[in-house]
Short mmCIF file of N, CA, C and O in Angstrom, two decimals:
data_model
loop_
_atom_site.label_atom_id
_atom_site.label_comp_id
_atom_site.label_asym_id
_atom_site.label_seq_id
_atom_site.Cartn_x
_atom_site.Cartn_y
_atom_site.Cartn_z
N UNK A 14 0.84 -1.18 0.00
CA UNK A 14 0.00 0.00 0.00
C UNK A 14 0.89 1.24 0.00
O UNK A 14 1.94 1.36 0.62
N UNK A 15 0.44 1.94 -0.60
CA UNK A 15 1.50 3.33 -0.92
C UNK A 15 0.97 4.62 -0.07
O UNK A 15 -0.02 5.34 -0.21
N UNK A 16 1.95 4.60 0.80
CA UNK A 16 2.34 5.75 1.82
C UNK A 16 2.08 7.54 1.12
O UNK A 16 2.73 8.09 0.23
N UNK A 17 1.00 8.04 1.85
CA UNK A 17 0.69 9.44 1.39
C UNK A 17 1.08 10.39 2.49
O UNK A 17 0.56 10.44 3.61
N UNK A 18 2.18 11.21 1.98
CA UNK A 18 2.47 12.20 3.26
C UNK A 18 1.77 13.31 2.62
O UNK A 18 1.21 13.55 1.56
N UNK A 19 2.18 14.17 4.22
CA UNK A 19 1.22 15.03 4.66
C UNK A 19 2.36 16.16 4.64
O UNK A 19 3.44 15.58 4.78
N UNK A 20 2.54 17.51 4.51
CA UNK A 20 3.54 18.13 4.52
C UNK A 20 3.80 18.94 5.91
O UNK A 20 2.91 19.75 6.21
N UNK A 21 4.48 18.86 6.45
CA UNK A 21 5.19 19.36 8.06
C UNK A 21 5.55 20.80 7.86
O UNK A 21 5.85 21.40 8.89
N UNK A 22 5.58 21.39 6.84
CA UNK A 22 5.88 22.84 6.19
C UNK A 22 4.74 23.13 6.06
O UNK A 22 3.83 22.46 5.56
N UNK A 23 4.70 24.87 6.80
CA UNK A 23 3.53 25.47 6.95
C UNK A 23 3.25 25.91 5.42
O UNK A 23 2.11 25.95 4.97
N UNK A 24 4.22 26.20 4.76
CA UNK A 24 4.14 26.96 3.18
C UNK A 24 3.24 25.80 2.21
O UNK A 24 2.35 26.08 1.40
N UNK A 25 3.74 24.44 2.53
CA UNK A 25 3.84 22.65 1.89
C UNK A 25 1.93 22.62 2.04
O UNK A 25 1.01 22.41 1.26
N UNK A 26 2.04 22.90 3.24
CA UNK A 26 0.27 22.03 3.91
C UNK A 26 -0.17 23.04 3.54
O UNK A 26 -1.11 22.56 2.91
N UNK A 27 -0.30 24.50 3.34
CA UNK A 27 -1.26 25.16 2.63
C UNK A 27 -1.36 25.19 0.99
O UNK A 27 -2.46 25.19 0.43
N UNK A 28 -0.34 25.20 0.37
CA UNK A 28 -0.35 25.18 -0.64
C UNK A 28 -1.19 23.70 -0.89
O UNK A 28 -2.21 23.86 -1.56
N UNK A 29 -0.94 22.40 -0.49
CA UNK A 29 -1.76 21.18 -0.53
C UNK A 29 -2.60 21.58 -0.31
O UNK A 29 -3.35 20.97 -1.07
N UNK A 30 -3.40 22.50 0.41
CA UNK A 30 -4.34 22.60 1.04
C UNK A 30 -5.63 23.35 0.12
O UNK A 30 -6.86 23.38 0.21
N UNK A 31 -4.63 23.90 -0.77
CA UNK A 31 -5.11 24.78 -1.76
C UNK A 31 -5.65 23.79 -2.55
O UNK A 31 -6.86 23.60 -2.62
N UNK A 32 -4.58 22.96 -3.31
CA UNK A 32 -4.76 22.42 -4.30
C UNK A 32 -5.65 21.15 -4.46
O UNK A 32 -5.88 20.46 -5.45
N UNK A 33 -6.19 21.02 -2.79
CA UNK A 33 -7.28 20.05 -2.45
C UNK A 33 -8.67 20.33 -2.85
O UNK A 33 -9.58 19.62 -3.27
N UNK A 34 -8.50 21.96 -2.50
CA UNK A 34 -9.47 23.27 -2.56
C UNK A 34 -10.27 23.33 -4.18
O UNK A 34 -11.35 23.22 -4.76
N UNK A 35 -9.33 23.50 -4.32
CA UNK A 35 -9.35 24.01 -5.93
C UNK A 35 -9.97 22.58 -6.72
O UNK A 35 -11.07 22.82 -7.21
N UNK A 36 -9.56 21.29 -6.92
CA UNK A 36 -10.12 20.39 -7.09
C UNK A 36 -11.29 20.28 -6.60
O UNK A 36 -12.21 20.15 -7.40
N UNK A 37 -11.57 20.30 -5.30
CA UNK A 37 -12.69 20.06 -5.05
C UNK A 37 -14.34 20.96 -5.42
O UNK A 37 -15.52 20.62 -5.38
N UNK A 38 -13.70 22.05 -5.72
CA UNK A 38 -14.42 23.10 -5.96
C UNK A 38 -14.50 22.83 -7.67
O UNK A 38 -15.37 23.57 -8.13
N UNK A 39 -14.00 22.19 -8.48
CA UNK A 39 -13.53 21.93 -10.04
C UNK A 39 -14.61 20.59 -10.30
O UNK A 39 -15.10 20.37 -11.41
N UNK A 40 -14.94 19.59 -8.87
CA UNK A 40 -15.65 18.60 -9.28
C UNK A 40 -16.93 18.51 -8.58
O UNK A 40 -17.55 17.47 -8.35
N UNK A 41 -17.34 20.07 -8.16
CA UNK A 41 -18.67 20.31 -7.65
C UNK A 41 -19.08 18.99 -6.20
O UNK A 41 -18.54 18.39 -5.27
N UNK A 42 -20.36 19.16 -6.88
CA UNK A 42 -21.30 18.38 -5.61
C UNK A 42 -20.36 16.86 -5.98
O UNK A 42 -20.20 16.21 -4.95
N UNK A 43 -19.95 16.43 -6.82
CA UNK A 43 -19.01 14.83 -7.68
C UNK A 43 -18.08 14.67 -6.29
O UNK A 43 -17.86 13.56 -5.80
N UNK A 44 -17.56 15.96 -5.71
CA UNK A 44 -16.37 15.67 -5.16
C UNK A 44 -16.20 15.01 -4.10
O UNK A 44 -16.63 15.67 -3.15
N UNK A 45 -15.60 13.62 -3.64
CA UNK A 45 -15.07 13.10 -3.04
C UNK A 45 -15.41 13.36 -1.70
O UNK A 45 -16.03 12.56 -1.01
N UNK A 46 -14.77 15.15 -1.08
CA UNK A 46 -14.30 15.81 -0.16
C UNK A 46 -15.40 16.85 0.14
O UNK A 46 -15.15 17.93 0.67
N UNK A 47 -17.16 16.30 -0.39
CA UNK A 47 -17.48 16.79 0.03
C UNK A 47 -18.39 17.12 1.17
O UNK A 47 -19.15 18.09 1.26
N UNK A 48 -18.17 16.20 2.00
CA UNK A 48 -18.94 15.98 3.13
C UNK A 48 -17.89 17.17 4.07
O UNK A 48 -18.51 17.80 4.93
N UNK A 49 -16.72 17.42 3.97
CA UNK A 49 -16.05 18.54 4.55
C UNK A 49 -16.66 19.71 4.40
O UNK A 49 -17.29 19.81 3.35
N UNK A 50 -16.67 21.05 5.44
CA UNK A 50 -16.99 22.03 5.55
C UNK A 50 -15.91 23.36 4.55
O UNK A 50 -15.25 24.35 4.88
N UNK A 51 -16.25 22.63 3.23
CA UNK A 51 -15.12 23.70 2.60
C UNK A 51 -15.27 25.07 2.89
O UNK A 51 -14.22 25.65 3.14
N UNK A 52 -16.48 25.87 2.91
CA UNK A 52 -16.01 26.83 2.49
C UNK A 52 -15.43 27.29 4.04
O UNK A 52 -14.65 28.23 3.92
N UNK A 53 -15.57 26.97 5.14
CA UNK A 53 -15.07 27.19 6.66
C UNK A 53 -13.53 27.20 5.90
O UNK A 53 -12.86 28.23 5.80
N UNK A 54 -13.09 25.88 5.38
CA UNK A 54 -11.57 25.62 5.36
C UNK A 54 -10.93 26.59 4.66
O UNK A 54 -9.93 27.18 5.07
N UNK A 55 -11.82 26.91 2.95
CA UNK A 55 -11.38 28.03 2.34
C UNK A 55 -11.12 29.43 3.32
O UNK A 55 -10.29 30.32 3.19
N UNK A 56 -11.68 29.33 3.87
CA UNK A 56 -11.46 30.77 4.64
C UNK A 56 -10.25 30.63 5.58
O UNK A 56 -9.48 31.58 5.76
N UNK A 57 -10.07 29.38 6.21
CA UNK A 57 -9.33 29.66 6.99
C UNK A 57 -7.96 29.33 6.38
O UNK A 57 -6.98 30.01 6.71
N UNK A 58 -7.85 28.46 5.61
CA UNK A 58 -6.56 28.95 4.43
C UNK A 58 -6.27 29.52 4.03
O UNK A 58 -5.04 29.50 3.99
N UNK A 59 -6.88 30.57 3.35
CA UNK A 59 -6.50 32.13 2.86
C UNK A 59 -6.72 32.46 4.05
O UNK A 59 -7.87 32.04 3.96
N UNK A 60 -6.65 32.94 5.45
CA UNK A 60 -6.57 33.67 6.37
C UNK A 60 -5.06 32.75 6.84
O UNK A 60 -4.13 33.43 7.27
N UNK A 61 -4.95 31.86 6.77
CA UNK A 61 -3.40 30.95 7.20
C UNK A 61 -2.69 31.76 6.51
O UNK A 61 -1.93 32.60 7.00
N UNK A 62 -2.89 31.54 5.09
CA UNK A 62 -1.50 32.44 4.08
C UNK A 62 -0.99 33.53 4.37
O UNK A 62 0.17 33.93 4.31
N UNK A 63 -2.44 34.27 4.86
CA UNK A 63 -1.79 35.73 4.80
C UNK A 63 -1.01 36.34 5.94
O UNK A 63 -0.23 37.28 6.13
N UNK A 64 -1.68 35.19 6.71
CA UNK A 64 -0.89 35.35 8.37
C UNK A 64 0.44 34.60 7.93
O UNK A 64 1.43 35.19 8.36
N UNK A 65 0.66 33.68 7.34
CA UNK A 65 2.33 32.98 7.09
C UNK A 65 2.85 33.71 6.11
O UNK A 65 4.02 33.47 5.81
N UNK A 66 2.23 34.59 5.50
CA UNK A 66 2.45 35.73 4.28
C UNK A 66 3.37 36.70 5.40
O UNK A 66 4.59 36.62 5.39
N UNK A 67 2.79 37.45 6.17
CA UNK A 67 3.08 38.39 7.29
C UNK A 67 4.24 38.25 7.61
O UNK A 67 5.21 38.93 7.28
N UNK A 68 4.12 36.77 8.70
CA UNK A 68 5.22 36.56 9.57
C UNK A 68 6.89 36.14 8.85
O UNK A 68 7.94 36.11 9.48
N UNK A 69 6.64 35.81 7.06
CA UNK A 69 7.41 35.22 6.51
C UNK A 69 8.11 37.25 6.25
O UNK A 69 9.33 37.30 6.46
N UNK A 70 7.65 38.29 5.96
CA UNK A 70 8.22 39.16 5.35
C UNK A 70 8.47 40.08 7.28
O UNK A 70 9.26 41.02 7.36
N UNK A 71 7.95 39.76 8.11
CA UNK A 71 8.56 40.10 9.54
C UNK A 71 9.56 39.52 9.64
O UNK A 71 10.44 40.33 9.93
N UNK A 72 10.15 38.05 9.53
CA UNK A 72 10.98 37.84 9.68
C UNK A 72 12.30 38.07 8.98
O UNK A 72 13.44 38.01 9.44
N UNK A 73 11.81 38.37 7.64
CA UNK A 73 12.71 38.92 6.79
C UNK A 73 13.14 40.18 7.21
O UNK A 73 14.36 40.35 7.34
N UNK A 74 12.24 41.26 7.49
CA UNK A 74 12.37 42.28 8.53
C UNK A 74 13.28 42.41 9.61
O UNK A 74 13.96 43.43 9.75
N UNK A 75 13.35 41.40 10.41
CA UNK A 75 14.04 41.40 11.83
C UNK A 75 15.26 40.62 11.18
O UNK A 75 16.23 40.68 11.95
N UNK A 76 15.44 40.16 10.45
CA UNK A 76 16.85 39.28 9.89
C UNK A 76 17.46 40.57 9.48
O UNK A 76 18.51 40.78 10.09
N UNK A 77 17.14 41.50 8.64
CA UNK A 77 17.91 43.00 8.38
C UNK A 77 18.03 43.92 9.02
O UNK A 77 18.68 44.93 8.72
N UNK A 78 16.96 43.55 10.75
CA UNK A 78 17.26 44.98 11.22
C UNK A 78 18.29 43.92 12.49
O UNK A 78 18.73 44.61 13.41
N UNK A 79 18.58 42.75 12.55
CA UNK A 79 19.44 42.26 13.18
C UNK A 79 20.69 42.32 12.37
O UNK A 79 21.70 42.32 13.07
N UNK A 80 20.88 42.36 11.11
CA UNK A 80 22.09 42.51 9.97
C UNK A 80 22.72 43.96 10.73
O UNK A 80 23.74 44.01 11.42
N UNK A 81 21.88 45.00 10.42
CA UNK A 81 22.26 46.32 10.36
C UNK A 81 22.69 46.47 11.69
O UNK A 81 23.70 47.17 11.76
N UNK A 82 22.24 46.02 12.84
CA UNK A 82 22.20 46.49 14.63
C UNK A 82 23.53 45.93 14.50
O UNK A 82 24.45 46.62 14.92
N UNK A 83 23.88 44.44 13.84
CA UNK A 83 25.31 43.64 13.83
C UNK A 83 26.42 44.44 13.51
O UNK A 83 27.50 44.21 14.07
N UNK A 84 26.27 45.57 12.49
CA UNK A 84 27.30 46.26 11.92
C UNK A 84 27.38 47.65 12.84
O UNK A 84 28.40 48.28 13.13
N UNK A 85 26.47 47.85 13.09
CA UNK A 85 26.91 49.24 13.87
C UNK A 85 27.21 48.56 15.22
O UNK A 85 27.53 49.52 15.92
N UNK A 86 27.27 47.56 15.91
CA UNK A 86 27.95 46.85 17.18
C UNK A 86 29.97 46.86 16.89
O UNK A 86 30.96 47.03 17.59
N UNK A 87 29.68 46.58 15.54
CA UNK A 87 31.28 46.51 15.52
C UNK A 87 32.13 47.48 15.81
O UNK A 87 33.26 47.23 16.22
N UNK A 88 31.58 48.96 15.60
CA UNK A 88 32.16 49.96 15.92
C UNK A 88 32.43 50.28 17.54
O UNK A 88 33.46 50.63 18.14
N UNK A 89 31.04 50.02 18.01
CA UNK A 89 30.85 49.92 19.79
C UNK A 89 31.63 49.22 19.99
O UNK A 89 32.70 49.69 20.37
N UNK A 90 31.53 48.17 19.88
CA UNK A 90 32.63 47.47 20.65
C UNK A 90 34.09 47.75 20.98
O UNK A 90 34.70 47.68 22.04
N UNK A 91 34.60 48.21 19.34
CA UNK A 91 35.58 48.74 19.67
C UNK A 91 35.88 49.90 19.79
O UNK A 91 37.01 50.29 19.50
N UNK A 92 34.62 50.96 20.40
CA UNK A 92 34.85 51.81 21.45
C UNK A 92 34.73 51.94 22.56
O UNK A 92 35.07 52.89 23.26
N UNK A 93 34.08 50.71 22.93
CA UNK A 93 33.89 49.94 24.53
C UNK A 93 35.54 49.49 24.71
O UNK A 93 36.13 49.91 25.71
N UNK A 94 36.11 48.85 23.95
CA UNK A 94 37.72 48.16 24.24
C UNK A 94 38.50 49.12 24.17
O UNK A 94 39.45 49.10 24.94
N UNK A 95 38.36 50.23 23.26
CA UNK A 95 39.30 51.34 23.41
C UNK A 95 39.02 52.25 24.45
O UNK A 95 39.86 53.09 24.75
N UNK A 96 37.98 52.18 25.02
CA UNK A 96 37.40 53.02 26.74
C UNK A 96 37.74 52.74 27.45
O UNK A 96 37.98 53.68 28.20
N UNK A 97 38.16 51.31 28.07
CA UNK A 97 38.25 50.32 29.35
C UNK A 97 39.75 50.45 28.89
O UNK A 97 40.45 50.40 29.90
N UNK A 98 40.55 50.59 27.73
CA UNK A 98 42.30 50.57 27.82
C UNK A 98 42.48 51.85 28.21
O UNK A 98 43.01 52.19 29.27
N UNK A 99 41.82 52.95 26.96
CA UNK A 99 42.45 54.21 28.20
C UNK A 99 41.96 54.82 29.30
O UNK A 99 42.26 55.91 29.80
N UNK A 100 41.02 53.87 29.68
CA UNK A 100 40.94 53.79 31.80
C UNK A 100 41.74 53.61 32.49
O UNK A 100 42.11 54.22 33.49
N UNK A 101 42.30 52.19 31.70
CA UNK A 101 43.21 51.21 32.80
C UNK A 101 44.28 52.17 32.70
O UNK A 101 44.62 52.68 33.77
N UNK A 102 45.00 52.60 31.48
CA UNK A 102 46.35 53.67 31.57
C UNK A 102 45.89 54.44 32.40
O UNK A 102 46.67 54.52 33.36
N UNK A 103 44.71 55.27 32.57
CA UNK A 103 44.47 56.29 33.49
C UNK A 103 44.39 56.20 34.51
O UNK A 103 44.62 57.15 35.25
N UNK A 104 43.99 54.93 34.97
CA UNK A 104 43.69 54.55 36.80
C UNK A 104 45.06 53.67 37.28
O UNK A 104 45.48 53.47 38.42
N UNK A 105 45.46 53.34 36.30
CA UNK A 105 46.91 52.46 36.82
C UNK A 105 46.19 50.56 37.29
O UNK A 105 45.53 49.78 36.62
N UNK A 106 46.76 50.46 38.75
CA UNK A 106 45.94 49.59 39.43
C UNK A 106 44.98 50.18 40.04
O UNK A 106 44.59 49.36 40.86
N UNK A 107 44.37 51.09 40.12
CA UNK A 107 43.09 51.47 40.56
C UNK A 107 42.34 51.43 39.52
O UNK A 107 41.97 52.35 38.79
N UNK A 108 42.02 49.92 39.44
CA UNK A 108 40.72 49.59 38.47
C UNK A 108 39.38 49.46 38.33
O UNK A 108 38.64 49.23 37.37
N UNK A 109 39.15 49.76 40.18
CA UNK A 109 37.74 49.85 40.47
C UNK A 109 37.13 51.59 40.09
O UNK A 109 36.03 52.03 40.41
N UNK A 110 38.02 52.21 39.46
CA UNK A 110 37.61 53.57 39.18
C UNK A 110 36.72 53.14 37.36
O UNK A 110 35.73 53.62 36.80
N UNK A 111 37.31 52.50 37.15
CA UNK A 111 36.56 51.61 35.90
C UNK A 111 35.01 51.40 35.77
O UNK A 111 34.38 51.41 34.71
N UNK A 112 34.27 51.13 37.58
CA UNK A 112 33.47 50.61 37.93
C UNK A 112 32.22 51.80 37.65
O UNK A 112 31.04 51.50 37.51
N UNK A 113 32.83 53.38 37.59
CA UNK A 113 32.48 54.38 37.88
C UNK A 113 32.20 54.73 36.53
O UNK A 113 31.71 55.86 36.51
N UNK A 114 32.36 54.04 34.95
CA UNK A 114 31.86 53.96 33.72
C UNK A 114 31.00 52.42 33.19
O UNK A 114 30.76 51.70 32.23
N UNK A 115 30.82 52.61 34.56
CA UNK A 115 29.92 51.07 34.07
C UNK A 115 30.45 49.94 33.65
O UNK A 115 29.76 48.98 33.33
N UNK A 116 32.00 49.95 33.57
CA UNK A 116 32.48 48.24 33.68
C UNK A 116 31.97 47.56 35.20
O UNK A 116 31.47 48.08 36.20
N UNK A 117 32.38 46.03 34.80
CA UNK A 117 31.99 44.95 36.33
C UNK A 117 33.73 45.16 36.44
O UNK A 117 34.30 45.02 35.36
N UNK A 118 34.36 45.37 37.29
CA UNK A 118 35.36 44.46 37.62
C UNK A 118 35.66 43.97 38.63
O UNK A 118 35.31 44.25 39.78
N UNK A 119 36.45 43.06 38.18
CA UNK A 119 36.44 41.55 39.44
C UNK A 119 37.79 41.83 40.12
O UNK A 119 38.81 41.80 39.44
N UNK A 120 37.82 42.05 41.26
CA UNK A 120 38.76 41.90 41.96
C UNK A 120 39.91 40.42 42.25
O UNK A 120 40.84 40.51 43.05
#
C-alpha cells in the first residue's frame, strides 16, 4: 500500500491545502471531499496564508534589522575596548575607578 504524506511545512500544507481546494471546488457536488466544511476551510486557508504571508516578510524584517544592529555593534565594541584601555592607563591599578563607567570588575 502506498504511503501518502502530509507536509510538516507550513508553506507545503497550505499550498496542498489549496490544491485540495481548488479540485474540489472543479468537481462540484461529484467531489469526493465533500462531506467537509469547505467553504469554513477556504477561509481559513486564505486567512493561514496571509498570516504565514506576514510573519514570513517580519521575519525577513528582523533578519535585516538584526544585519544592520550587527554592523553598527562593531564599531561599539571597539569603542567599549578602546574606553576600558584608556581607563586602565588612566587609573593604573586602581581599576575599580573603571566601575564608575559602568564596567563589572572583578577583583
Amino acid at each position: 500500500m502506498s504511503k501518502i504524506k502530509i507536509p510538516r511545512k507550513t508553506n507545503d500544507l497550505l499550498r496542498l491545502a489549496d490544491q485540495i481546494y481548488t479540485k474540489h471546488t472543479e468537481l462540484g457536488a461529484n467531489s469526493p471531499v465533500d462531506s467537509l466544511d469547505w467553504a469554513n476551510l477556504a477561509t481559513k486557508i486564505t486567512q493561514a496564508q496571509e498570516k504565514h504571508d506576514q510573519a514570513e516578510q517580519m521575519r525577513k524584517s528582523a533578519e535585516n534589522l538584526r544585519e544592520e544592529r550587527d554592523n553598527l555593534m562593531a564599531d561599539i565594541i571597539i569603542g567599549v575596548r578602546k574606553s576600558r584601555d584608556l581607563l586602565k592607563v588612566k587609573y593604573g591599578n586602581d581599576t575599580r575607578q573603571l566601575g564608575e563607567f559602568g564596567f563589572i570588575v572583578d577583583d
